[in-house]
GROMACS .gro file of C-alpha atoms in nm:
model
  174
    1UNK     CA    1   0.672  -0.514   2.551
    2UNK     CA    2   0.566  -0.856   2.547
    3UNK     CA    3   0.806  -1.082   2.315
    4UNK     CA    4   0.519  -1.258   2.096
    5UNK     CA    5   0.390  -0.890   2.091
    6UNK     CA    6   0.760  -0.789   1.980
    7UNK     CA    7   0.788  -1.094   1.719
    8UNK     CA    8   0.426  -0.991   1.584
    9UNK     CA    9   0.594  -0.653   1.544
   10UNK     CA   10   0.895  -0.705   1.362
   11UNK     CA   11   0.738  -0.969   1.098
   12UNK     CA   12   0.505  -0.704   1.015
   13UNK     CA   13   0.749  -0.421   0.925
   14UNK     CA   14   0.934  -0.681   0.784
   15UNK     CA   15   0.666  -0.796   0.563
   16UNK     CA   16   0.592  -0.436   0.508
   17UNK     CA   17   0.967  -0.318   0.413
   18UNK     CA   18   1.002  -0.592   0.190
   19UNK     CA   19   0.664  -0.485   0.015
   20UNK     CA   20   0.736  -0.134   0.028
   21UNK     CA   21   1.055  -0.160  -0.166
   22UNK     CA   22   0.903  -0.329  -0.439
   23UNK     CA   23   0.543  -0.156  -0.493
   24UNK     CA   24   0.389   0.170  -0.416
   25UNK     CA   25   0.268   0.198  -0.069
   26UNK     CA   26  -0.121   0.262  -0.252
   27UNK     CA   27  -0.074  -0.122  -0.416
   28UNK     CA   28  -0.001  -0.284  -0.100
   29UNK     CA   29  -0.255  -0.479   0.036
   30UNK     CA   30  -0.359  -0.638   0.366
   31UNK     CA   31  -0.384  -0.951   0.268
   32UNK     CA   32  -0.050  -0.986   0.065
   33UNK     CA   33   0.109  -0.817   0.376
   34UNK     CA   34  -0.003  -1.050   0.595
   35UNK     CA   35   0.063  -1.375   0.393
   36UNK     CA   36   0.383  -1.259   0.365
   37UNK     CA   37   0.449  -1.168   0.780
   38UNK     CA   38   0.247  -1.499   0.848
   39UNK     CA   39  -0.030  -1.352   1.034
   40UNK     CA   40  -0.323  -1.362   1.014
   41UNK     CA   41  -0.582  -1.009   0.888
   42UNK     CA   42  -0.729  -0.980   1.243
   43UNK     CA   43  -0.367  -1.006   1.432
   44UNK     CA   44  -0.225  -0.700   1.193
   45UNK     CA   45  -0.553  -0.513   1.272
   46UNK     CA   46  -0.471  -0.599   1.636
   47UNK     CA   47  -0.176  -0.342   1.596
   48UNK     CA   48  -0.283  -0.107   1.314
   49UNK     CA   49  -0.557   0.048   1.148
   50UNK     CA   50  -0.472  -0.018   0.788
   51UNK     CA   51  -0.189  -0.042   0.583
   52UNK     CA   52  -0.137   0.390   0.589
   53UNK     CA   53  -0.090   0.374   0.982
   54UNK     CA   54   0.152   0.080   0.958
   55UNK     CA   55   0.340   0.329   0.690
   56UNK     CA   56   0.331   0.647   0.925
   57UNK     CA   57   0.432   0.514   1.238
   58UNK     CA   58   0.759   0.347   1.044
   59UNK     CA   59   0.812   0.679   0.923
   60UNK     CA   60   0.781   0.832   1.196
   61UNK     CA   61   1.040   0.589   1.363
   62UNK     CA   62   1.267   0.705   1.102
   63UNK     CA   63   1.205   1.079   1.149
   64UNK     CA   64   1.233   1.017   1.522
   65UNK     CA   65   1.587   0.856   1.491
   66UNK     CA   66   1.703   1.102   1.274
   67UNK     CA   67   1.630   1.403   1.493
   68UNK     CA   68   1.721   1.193   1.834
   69UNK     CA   69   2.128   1.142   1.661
   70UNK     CA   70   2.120   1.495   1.672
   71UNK     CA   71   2.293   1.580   2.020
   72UNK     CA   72   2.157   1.803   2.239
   73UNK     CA   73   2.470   2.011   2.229
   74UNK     CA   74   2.444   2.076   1.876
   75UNK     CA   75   2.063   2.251   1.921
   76UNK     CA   76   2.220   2.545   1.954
   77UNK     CA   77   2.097   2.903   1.823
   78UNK     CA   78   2.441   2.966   1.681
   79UNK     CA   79   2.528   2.644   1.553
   80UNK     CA   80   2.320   2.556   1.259
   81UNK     CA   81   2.619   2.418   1.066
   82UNK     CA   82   2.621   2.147   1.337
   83UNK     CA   83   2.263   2.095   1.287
   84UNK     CA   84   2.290   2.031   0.934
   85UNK     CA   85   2.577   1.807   0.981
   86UNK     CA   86   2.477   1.573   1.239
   87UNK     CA   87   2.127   1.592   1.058
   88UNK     CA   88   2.307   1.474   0.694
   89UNK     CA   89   2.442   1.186   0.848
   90UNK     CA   90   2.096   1.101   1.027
   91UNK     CA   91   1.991   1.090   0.674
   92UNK     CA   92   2.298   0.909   0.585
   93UNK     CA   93   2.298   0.622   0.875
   94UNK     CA   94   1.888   0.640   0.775
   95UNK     CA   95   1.941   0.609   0.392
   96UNK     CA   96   1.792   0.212   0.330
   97UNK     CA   97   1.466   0.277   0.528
   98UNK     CA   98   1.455   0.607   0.375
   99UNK     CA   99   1.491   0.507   0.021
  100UNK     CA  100   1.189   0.275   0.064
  101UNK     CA  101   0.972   0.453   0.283
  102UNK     CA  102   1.004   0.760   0.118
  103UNK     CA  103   1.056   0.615  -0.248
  104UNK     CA  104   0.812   0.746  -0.524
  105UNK     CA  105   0.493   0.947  -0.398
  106UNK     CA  106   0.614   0.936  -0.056
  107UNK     CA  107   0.954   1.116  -0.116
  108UNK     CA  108   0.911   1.483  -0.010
  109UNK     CA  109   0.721   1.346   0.309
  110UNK     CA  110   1.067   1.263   0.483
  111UNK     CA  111   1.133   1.689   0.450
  112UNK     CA  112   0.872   1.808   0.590
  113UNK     CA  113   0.858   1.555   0.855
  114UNK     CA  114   1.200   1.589   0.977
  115UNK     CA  115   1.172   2.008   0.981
  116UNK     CA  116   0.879   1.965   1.210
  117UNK     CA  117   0.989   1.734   1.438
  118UNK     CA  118   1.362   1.902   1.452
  119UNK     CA  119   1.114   2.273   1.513
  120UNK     CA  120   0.972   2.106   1.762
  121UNK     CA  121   1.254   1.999   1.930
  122UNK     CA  122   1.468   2.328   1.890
  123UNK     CA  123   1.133   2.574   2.016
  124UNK     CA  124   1.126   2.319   2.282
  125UNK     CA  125   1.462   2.472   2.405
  126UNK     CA  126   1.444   2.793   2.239
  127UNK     CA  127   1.103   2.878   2.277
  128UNK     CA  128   1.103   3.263   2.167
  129UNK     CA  129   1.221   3.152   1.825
  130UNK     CA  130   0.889   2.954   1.741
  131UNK     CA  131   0.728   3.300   1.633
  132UNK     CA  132   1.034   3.440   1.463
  133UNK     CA  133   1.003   3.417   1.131
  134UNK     CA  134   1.334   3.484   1.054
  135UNK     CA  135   1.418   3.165   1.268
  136UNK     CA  136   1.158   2.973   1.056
  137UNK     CA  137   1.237   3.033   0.718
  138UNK     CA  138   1.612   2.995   0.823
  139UNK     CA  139   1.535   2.644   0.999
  140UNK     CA  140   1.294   2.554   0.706
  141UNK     CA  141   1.632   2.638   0.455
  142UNK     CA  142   1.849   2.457   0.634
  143UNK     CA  143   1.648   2.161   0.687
  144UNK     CA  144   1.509   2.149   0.366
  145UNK     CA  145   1.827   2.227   0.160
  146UNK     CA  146   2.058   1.953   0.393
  147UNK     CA  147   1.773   1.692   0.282
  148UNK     CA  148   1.780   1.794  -0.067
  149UNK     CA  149   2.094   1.854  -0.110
  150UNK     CA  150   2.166   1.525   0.051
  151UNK     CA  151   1.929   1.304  -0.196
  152UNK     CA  152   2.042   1.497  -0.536
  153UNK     CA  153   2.431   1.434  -0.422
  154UNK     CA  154   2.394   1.010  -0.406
  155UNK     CA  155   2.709   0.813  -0.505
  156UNK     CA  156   2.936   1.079  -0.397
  157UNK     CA  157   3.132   1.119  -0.120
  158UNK     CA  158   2.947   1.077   0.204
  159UNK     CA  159   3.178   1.291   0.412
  160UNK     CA  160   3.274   1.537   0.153
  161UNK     CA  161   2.871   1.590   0.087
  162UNK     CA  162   2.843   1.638   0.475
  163UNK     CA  163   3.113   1.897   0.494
  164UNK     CA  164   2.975   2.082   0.156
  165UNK     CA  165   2.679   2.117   0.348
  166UNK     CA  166   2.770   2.217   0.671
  167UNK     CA  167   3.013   2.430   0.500
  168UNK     CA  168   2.759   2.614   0.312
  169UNK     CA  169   2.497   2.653   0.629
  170UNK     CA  170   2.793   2.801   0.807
  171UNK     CA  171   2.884   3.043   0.531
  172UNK     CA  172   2.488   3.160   0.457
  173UNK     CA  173   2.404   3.152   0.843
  174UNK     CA  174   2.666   3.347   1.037
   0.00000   0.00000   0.00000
């Protein structure tokens, strides 16, 4: 990528973060955005469409680097407690972009995002799962629950949450 493209980039979703963690994503405007990145309108609209494709393509990013610190290894069929695990601390090592990307209206997005990406990636591999639906409602549970269970357990113990919830997948999922 081209480095004034790069620049142009990264003053954006800088702009936009620093926005994003202090109004709804609906009261965000163009304008203030680019005021604030130093751009000017027709240079963001270079890059995106409005300010709800700037929003889902940082989410996205998010979701992506979530399910990518999930290793290979762990996509096992028999090895959901590793699943949950590794995916916790995506959400852990995620947590600031999370907490303003996916603050008020936006929260249950980061769910349902992550449990279709991580499908997509595990029927990738496993393929004869995708129309179990057994394997769905158990992937949906696990996913679901580790990201729940994740946000209503902030200010604990990040390693003792982790190991709760691995512990538990493990237990219900044997």
């Amino acid at each position: 990528m081209d480095l004034r493209v790069e620049k142009t980039e990264n003053a954006i979703k800088n702009a936009f973060i620093q926005l994003r963690s202090k109004k709804a994503l609906e009261k965000i405007t163009v304008k203030e955005l680019c005021e604030s990145a130093c751009i000017h309108k027709s240079t963001f609209y270079s890059h995106y469409q409005d300010i709800y494709e700037l929003s889902d393509t940082m989410e996205t990013e998010v979701v992506k680097r979530i399910t990518g610190s999930i290793p290979a290894s762990s996509l096992m069929a028999d090895s959901l407690a590793k699943v949950t695990r590794e995916l916790t601390y995506g959400f852990v090592a995620q947590s600031s972009l999370i907490n303003i990307l996916f603050s008020g209206n936006e929260r249950s997005r980061l769910a349902y995002r992550i449990e279709e990406s991580l499908k997509e990636v595990i029927f990738e591999k496993y393929p004869d799962y995708k129309d179990d639906l057994k394997w769905n409602i158990v992937l949906s549970y696990c996913i679901q629950g580790a990201y729940w269970a994740f946000q209503g357990s902030r200010g604990q113990d990040v390693n003792e949450v982790v190991a709760v919830i691995s512990d538990i997948t493990e237990k219900v999922f044997v």
